[in-house]
Tab-separated table of C-alpha atoms and ligand atoms in Angstrom:
chain	number	residue	atom	x	y	z
A	30	MET	CA	64.846	-130.257	15.421
A	31	THR	CA	65.028	-127.739	12.625
A	32	GLU	CA	68.484	-126.272	12.283
A	33	ILE	CA	69.103	-122.921	10.679
A	34	THR	CA	71.859	-123.065	8.080
A	35	SER	CA	74.452	-120.341	7.565
A	36	ASP	CA	72.387	-118.893	4.697
A	37	GLY	CA	69.535	-118.372	7.167
A	38	TRP	CA	67.275	-121.060	5.685
A	39	PRO	CA	65.917	-123.820	7.899
A	40	ARG	CA	66.970	-127.319	6.993
A	41	PRO	CA	65.111	-129.539	7.090
A	42	VAL	CA	61.736	-127.807	6.779
A	43	HIS	CA	59.102	-129.920	8.505
A	44	ARG	CA	56.096	-127.657	8.295
A	45	VAL	CA	55.381	-125.303	5.436
A	46	ALA	CA	52.391	-122.968	5.288
A	47	PHE	CA	51.081	-121.363	2.081
A	48	LEU	CA	48.831	-118.344	2.088
A	49	PHE	CA	46.671	-117.382	-0.915
A	50	ALA	CA	44.434	-114.313	-1.248
A	51	MET	CA	42.038	-115.764	-3.787
A	52	SER	CA	40.321	-119.105	-3.748
A	53	ALA	CA	40.919	-119.477	-7.534
A	54	GLU	CA	44.679	-119.139	-6.965
A	55	GLY	CA	45.128	-121.923	-4.413
A	56	THR	CA	42.170	-124.309	-4.322
A	57	GLY	CA	43.497	-126.468	-7.199
A	58	PHE	CA	46.891	-126.696	-5.479
A	59	ALA	CA	45.370	-127.736	-2.126
A	60	ARG	CA	43.179	-130.311	-3.889
A	61	ARG	CA	46.122	-131.678	-5.879
A	62	LEU	CA	47.997	-132.282	-2.601
A	63	GLY	CA	44.964	-134.033	-1.094
A	64	LEU	CA	44.846	-131.677	1.902
A	65	GLU	CA	41.956	-131.937	4.341
A	66	ASP	CA	39.699	-129.051	5.204
A	67	GLN	CA	40.375	-127.738	8.733
A	68	GLY	CA	37.534	-125.210	8.709
A	69	SER	CA	37.804	-121.667	9.934
A	70	LEU	CA	40.979	-120.067	11.342
A	71	ASP	CA	38.911	-117.987	13.757
A	72	SER	CA	35.204	-118.252	14.455
A	73	SER	CA	34.669	-114.518	13.789
A	74	LEU	CA	36.448	-114.409	10.425
A	75	PRO	CA	35.954	-115.989	6.980
A	76	ALA	CA	39.647	-117.064	6.912
A	77	HIS	CA	39.985	-120.850	6.591
A	78	TRP	CA	42.632	-123.510	6.028
A	79	LEU	CA	43.503	-127.048	4.947
A	80	LYS	CA	46.306	-129.332	5.986
A	81	GLY	CA	47.964	-132.652	5.168
A	82	ARG	CA	51.159	-134.663	5.308
A	83	LEU	CA	53.360	-135.473	2.315
A	84	ALA	CA	56.037	-138.152	2.261
A	85	GLY	CA	59.628	-136.880	1.865
A	86	SER	CA	62.040	-138.712	-0.442
A	87	ASP	CA	64.082	-140.439	2.280
A	88	GLY	CA	61.546	-141.541	4.841
A	89	GLY	CA	60.874	-138.097	6.320
A	90	SER	CA	57.645	-136.212	5.913
A	91	LEU	CA	56.495	-132.700	5.265
A	92	GLU	CA	53.389	-131.209	6.802
A	93	VAL	CA	51.665	-128.695	4.552
A	94	ALA	CA	49.012	-126.106	5.392
A	95	VAL	CA	47.182	-123.893	2.920
A	96	GLY	CA	45.329	-120.837	4.227
A	97	PHE	CA	42.943	-118.385	2.590
A	98	ALA	CA	41.644	-115.016	3.760
A	99	GLY	CA	38.204	-116.274	2.722
A	100	THR	CA	35.095	-114.770	1.160
A	101	ASP	CA	33.740	-111.442	2.380
A	102	PRO	CA	30.240	-112.160	3.735
A	103	ASP	CA	28.856	-108.765	2.680
A	104	HIS	CA	30.231	-108.652	-0.862
A	105	GLY	CA	30.609	-112.309	-1.804
A	106	VAL	CA	34.168	-111.939	-3.171
A	107	ASP	CA	37.615	-113.018	-1.937
A	108	ARG	CA	39.034	-110.795	0.809
A	109	ILE	CA	42.032	-109.629	-1.202
A	110	GLY	CA	44.522	-107.058	0.092
A	111	THR	CA	46.908	-106.456	2.963
A	112	VAL	CA	44.756	-106.457	6.100
A	113	PRO	CA	42.897	-109.769	5.579
A	114	ALA	CA	46.174	-111.345	4.338
A	115	ALA	CA	48.144	-110.349	7.449
A	116	LEU	CA	45.318	-111.424	9.754
A	117	ALA	CA	44.936	-114.814	8.084
A	118	ALA	CA	48.721	-115.304	8.050
A	119	HIS	CA	48.962	-114.501	11.770
A	120	LEU	CA	46.209	-116.960	12.636
A	121	LEU	CA	47.713	-119.643	10.409
A	122	ILE	CA	51.132	-119.199	12.048
A	123	ARG	CA	49.608	-119.501	15.529
A	124	ARG	CA	47.581	-122.585	14.602
A	125	PHE	CA	50.080	-124.483	12.499
A	126	GLU	CA	53.481	-123.192	13.691
A	127	PRO	CA	55.222	-123.515	10.315
A	128	ASP	CA	58.974	-123.264	9.916
A	129	LEU	CA	58.545	-121.725	6.459
A	130	LEU	CA	55.797	-119.358	5.277
A	131	VAL	CA	55.020	-118.885	1.570
A	132	ASN	CA	52.699	-116.302	0.049
A	133	ALA	CA	51.707	-117.515	-3.410
A	134	GLY	CA	49.403	-115.842	-5.891
A	135	THR	CA	49.074	-113.751	-9.008
A	136	CYS	CA	50.479	-110.355	-9.875
A	137	GLY	CA	50.754	-107.698	-12.512
A	138	GLY	CA	54.059	-107.830	-14.425
A	139	PHE	CA	55.993	-105.269	-16.450
A	140	LYS	CA	56.733	-105.856	-20.108
A	141	VAL	CA	59.650	-103.374	-19.982
A	142	ARG	CA	61.355	-105.587	-17.420
A	143	GLY	CA	60.851	-108.770	-19.444
A	144	ALA	CA	57.608	-110.136	-17.971
A	145	ARG	CA	55.147	-112.240	-19.949
A	146	VAL	CA	51.801	-113.611	-18.833
A	147	GLY	CA	52.782	-116.753	-16.930
A	148	SER	CA	56.211	-115.492	-15.755
A	149	ILE	CA	56.923	-116.593	-12.180
A	150	TYR	CA	58.706	-114.290	-9.741
A	151	LEU	CA	60.356	-115.229	-6.498
A	152	GLY	CA	60.492	-112.163	-4.224
A	153	SER	CA	64.048	-110.880	-3.915
A	154	LYS	CA	65.948	-107.829	-2.640
A	155	ALA	CA	62.999	-106.124	-0.910
A	156	PHE	CA	59.245	-106.099	-0.447
A	157	LEU	CA	57.820	-102.618	-0.969
A	158	PHE	CA	54.497	-100.842	-0.433
A	159	HIS	CA	53.705	-98.548	-3.373
A	160	ASP	CA	50.624	-96.863	-1.859
A	161	HIS	CA	51.856	-95.867	1.598
A	162	ARG	CA	52.653	-92.220	1.021
A	163	VAL	CA	53.514	-90.710	4.410
A	164	PRO	CA	55.828	-87.673	4.053
A	165	LEU	CA	56.787	-87.508	7.731
A	166	PRO	CA	60.270	-88.182	9.119
A	167	GLY	CA	60.712	-91.913	9.750
A	168	PHE	CA	57.187	-92.800	8.723
A	169	ASP	CA	58.060	-92.269	5.045
A	170	ALA	CA	60.539	-95.166	5.159
A	171	PHE	CA	58.215	-97.263	7.322
A	172	GLY	CA	55.498	-96.671	4.704
A	173	VAL	CA	57.569	-97.955	1.775
A	174	GLY	CA	58.611	-100.935	3.900
A	175	ARG	CA	61.690	-102.147	2.027
A	176	ILE	CA	61.397	-105.390	3.963
A	177	GLU	CA	64.305	-107.672	3.232
A	178	ALA	CA	63.516	-110.382	0.658
A	179	ASP	CA	65.706	-113.416	0.210
A	180	HIS	CA	65.490	-116.990	-1.047
A	181	PRO	CA	67.816	-119.945	-1.526
A	182	GLU	CA	69.524	-119.306	-4.884
A	183	GLU	CA	68.856	-122.884	-5.998
A	184	LEU	CA	65.098	-122.293	-5.921
A	185	LEU	CA	65.203	-120.114	-9.049
A	186	GLU	CA	66.232	-123.139	-11.070
A	187	VAL	CA	64.062	-125.620	-9.165
A	188	MET	CA	60.942	-123.512	-9.755
A	189	ASP	CA	61.972	-122.055	-13.110
A	190	ALA	CA	61.365	-118.639	-11.587
A	191	GLU	CA	62.980	-115.240	-11.895
A	192	PRO	CA	64.104	-113.093	-8.973
A	193	GLY	CA	61.866	-110.031	-8.705
A	194	VAL	CA	61.159	-106.956	-6.620
A	195	ILE	CA	57.576	-107.313	-5.401
A	196	SER	CA	55.494	-104.269	-4.518
A	197	THR	CA	52.228	-104.329	-2.610
A	198	GLY	CA	49.275	-101.948	-2.446
A	199	ASP	CA	45.552	-102.154	-1.782
A	200	SER	CA	44.375	-100.991	-5.218
A	201	PHE	CA	44.298	-102.965	-8.442
A	202	THR	CA	44.564	-99.995	-10.827
A	203	PRO	CA	47.687	-97.853	-10.360
A	204	CYS	CA	47.728	-94.048	-10.150
A	205	ALA	CA	50.382	-91.856	-11.818
A	206	GLU	CA	52.491	-91.609	-8.656
A	207	GLU	CA	52.514	-95.383	-8.332
A	208	LEU	CA	53.546	-95.819	-11.971
A	209	GLU	CA	56.511	-93.520	-11.259
A	210	PHE	CA	57.312	-95.547	-8.142
A	211	PHE	CA	57.414	-98.806	-10.162
A	212	GLU	CA	59.961	-97.292	-12.578
A	213	ARG	CA	62.093	-95.691	-9.874
A	214	GLU	CA	62.244	-98.906	-7.848
A	215	GLY	CA	62.487	-101.319	-10.813
A	216	VAL	CA	59.441	-103.264	-9.594
A	217	HIS	CA	58.828	-106.631	-11.299
A	218	ALA	CA	55.602	-107.743	-9.620
A	219	LYS	CA	52.701	-105.579	-8.475
A	220	GLU	CA	50.216	-107.253	-6.203
A	221	MET	CA	48.199	-106.748	-3.031
A	222	GLU	CA	49.499	-108.898	-0.140
A	223	ALA	CA	53.193	-109.908	-0.109
A	224	ALA	CA	54.815	-106.989	1.769
A	225	ALA	CA	52.208	-107.152	4.551
A	226	ILE	CA	52.832	-110.874	5.030
A	227	ALA	CA	56.617	-110.361	4.785
A	228	ARG	CA	56.472	-107.876	7.662
A	229	LEU	CA	54.410	-110.311	9.726
A	230	ALA	CA	56.814	-113.188	8.956
A	231	ARG	CA	59.641	-110.964	10.167
A	232	ASP	CA	57.747	-110.264	13.402
A	233	HIS	CA	57.456	-114.023	13.907
A	234	GLY	CA	61.106	-114.619	12.945
A	235	LEU	CA	59.934	-116.924	10.161
A	236	PRO	CA	61.675	-117.527	6.827
A	237	PHE	CA	59.383	-116.214	4.099
A	238	LEU	CA	59.047	-116.692	0.344
A	239	ALA	CA	56.694	-114.944	-2.070
A	240	VAL	CA	55.940	-116.710	-5.351
A	241	LYS	CA	53.910	-114.633	-7.791
A	242	ALA	CA	52.674	-115.576	-11.270
A	243	VAL	CA	51.907	-112.845	-13.821
A	244	THR	CA	48.262	-112.688	-14.961
A	245	ASP	CA	48.348	-109.208	-16.503
A	246	LEU	CA	50.861	-106.648	-17.717
A	247	VAL	CA	50.714	-103.256	-16.024
A	248	ASP	CA	52.427	-101.485	-18.948
A	249	HIS	CA	50.481	-103.200	-21.746
A	250	PRO	CA	47.562	-101.452	-23.476
A	251	GLU	CA	45.061	-104.256	-22.691
A	252	PRO	CA	43.199	-103.290	-19.519
A	253	GLU	CA	44.683	-105.204	-16.558
A	254	GLN	CA	41.247	-106.292	-15.332
A	255	GLU	CA	40.391	-108.112	-18.587
A	256	ALA	CA	43.785	-109.838	-18.805
A	257	PHE	CA	43.565	-110.807	-15.149
A	258	LEU	CA	40.206	-112.527	-15.471
A	259	ARG	CA	41.125	-114.270	-18.751
A	260	ASN	CA	44.441	-115.622	-17.437
A	261	LEU	CA	43.613	-116.307	-13.785
A	262	GLU	CA	42.723	-119.979	-14.110
A	263	ARG	CA	45.514	-121.014	-16.475
A	264	VAL	CA	48.212	-119.061	-14.637
A	265	SER	CA	47.049	-120.387	-11.244
A	266	ALA	CA	47.381	-123.969	-12.551
A	267	SER	CA	50.945	-123.289	-13.664
A	268	LEU	CA	51.683	-121.573	-10.320
A	269	GLY	CA	50.440	-124.716	-8.534
A	270	GLU	CA	52.791	-126.823	-10.618
A	271	ARG	CA	55.801	-124.657	-9.568
A	272	LEU	CA	54.732	-124.872	-5.925
A	273	VAL	CA	54.708	-128.673	-6.191
A	274	ARG	CA	58.320	-128.423	-7.399
A	275	LEU	CA	59.094	-126.327	-4.309
A	276	LEU	CA	57.537	-129.023	-2.107
A	277	ASP	CA	59.494	-131.763	-3.909
A	278	TRP	CA	62.682	-129.808	-3.266
A	279	LEU	CA	61.806	-129.315	0.404
A	280	GLY	CA	60.969	-133.055	0.560
A	281	THR	CA	64.499	-133.976	-0.483
A	282	ARG	CA	65.778	-131.979	2.499
A	283	THR	CA	63.576	-133.557	5.232
B	12	SAH	N1	38.372	-108.734	-10.206
B	12	SAH	C1	39.181	-109.777	-9.659
B	12	SAH	C2	39.956	-109.243	-8.502
B	12	SAH	C3	41.396	-109.458	-8.629
B	12	SAH	S1	42.248	-108.528	-7.462
B	12	SAH	C4	38.326	-110.965	-9.249
B	12	SAH	O1	37.530	-110.857	-8.321
B	12	SAH	O2	38.446	-112.019	-9.844
B	12	SAH	C5	43.806	-108.999	-7.676
B	12	SAH	C6	44.354	-110.117	-6.831
B	12	SAH	O3	45.333	-110.732	-7.620
B	12	SAH	C7	45.076	-109.639	-5.583
B	12	SAH	O4	45.040	-110.620	-4.568
B	12	SAH	C8	46.515	-109.386	-6.072
B	12	SAH	O5	47.512	-109.837	-5.160
B	12	SAH	C9	46.617	-110.147	-7.387
B	12	SAH	N2	46.902	-109.331	-8.592
B	12	SAH	C10	46.991	-109.848	-9.835
B	12	SAH	N3	47.276	-108.888	-10.746
B	12	SAH	C11	47.374	-107.717	-10.067
B	12	SAH	C12	47.646	-106.348	-10.460
B	12	SAH	N4	47.888	-106.005	-11.720
B	12	SAH	N5	47.629	-105.411	-9.494
B	12	SAH	C13	47.386	-105.735	-8.209
B	12	SAH	N6	47.126	-106.994	-7.792
B	12	SAH	C14	47.120	-107.994	-8.689
């Protein structure tokens, strides 16, 4: 039986599920763990998953699932963004019944707040939506989300990560209003999935972590798109290495 500790984190974790938006972000990680392909998460959708069992340090074991939103059949690219991420996460939770859900991937960082390409952020304080502008009573706050973000303090050291406010939206390039939002809210990581998955994890009563590695700097003159494509592979490999450290840490608690 999984018990929930006073800090709200399950101990031990027996089943951890990772969700990636892009195949390039998580395929190397899944391969490195030797996970087996489980095929599609739903016969109507491109979302798919892999799973396997890892040995814990003191005789226990950890089951690991890795899910992807999959490739869009009409456009031939990864189904990035909030809707496919939440759908895939929901299906993965139903199939695998994890006791911890992790959204891992890449993000845009902010030089003014100390980010470098390769910096790793662990979502803390709150998950925000920067592109849900709904100026109606109640819906304005629902739009921004401000979904509670928390993590075991120890993980910052274990993963060599920094705590960061993560903000989600469905566009890659920011508009002026969004740039103002990032400053006002002190956003560290701008990406396209975490807040949607955080809300879903909350619906399921599941502990949730977001681990995001910086591929591009939003406030740096080099166009984000070029930096993103140049750094994607290298940064994803280093992200995978930090996720293995997370699994090792969870393995010592089985
Ligand atoms: N042209 C790219 C698409 C990358 S989209 C390609 O097809 O290779 C960006 C994806 O990486 C999203 O899943 C998002 O979560 C993350 N991401 C990385 N940097 C980002 C940024 N600066 N803004 C928004 N999302 C970013």
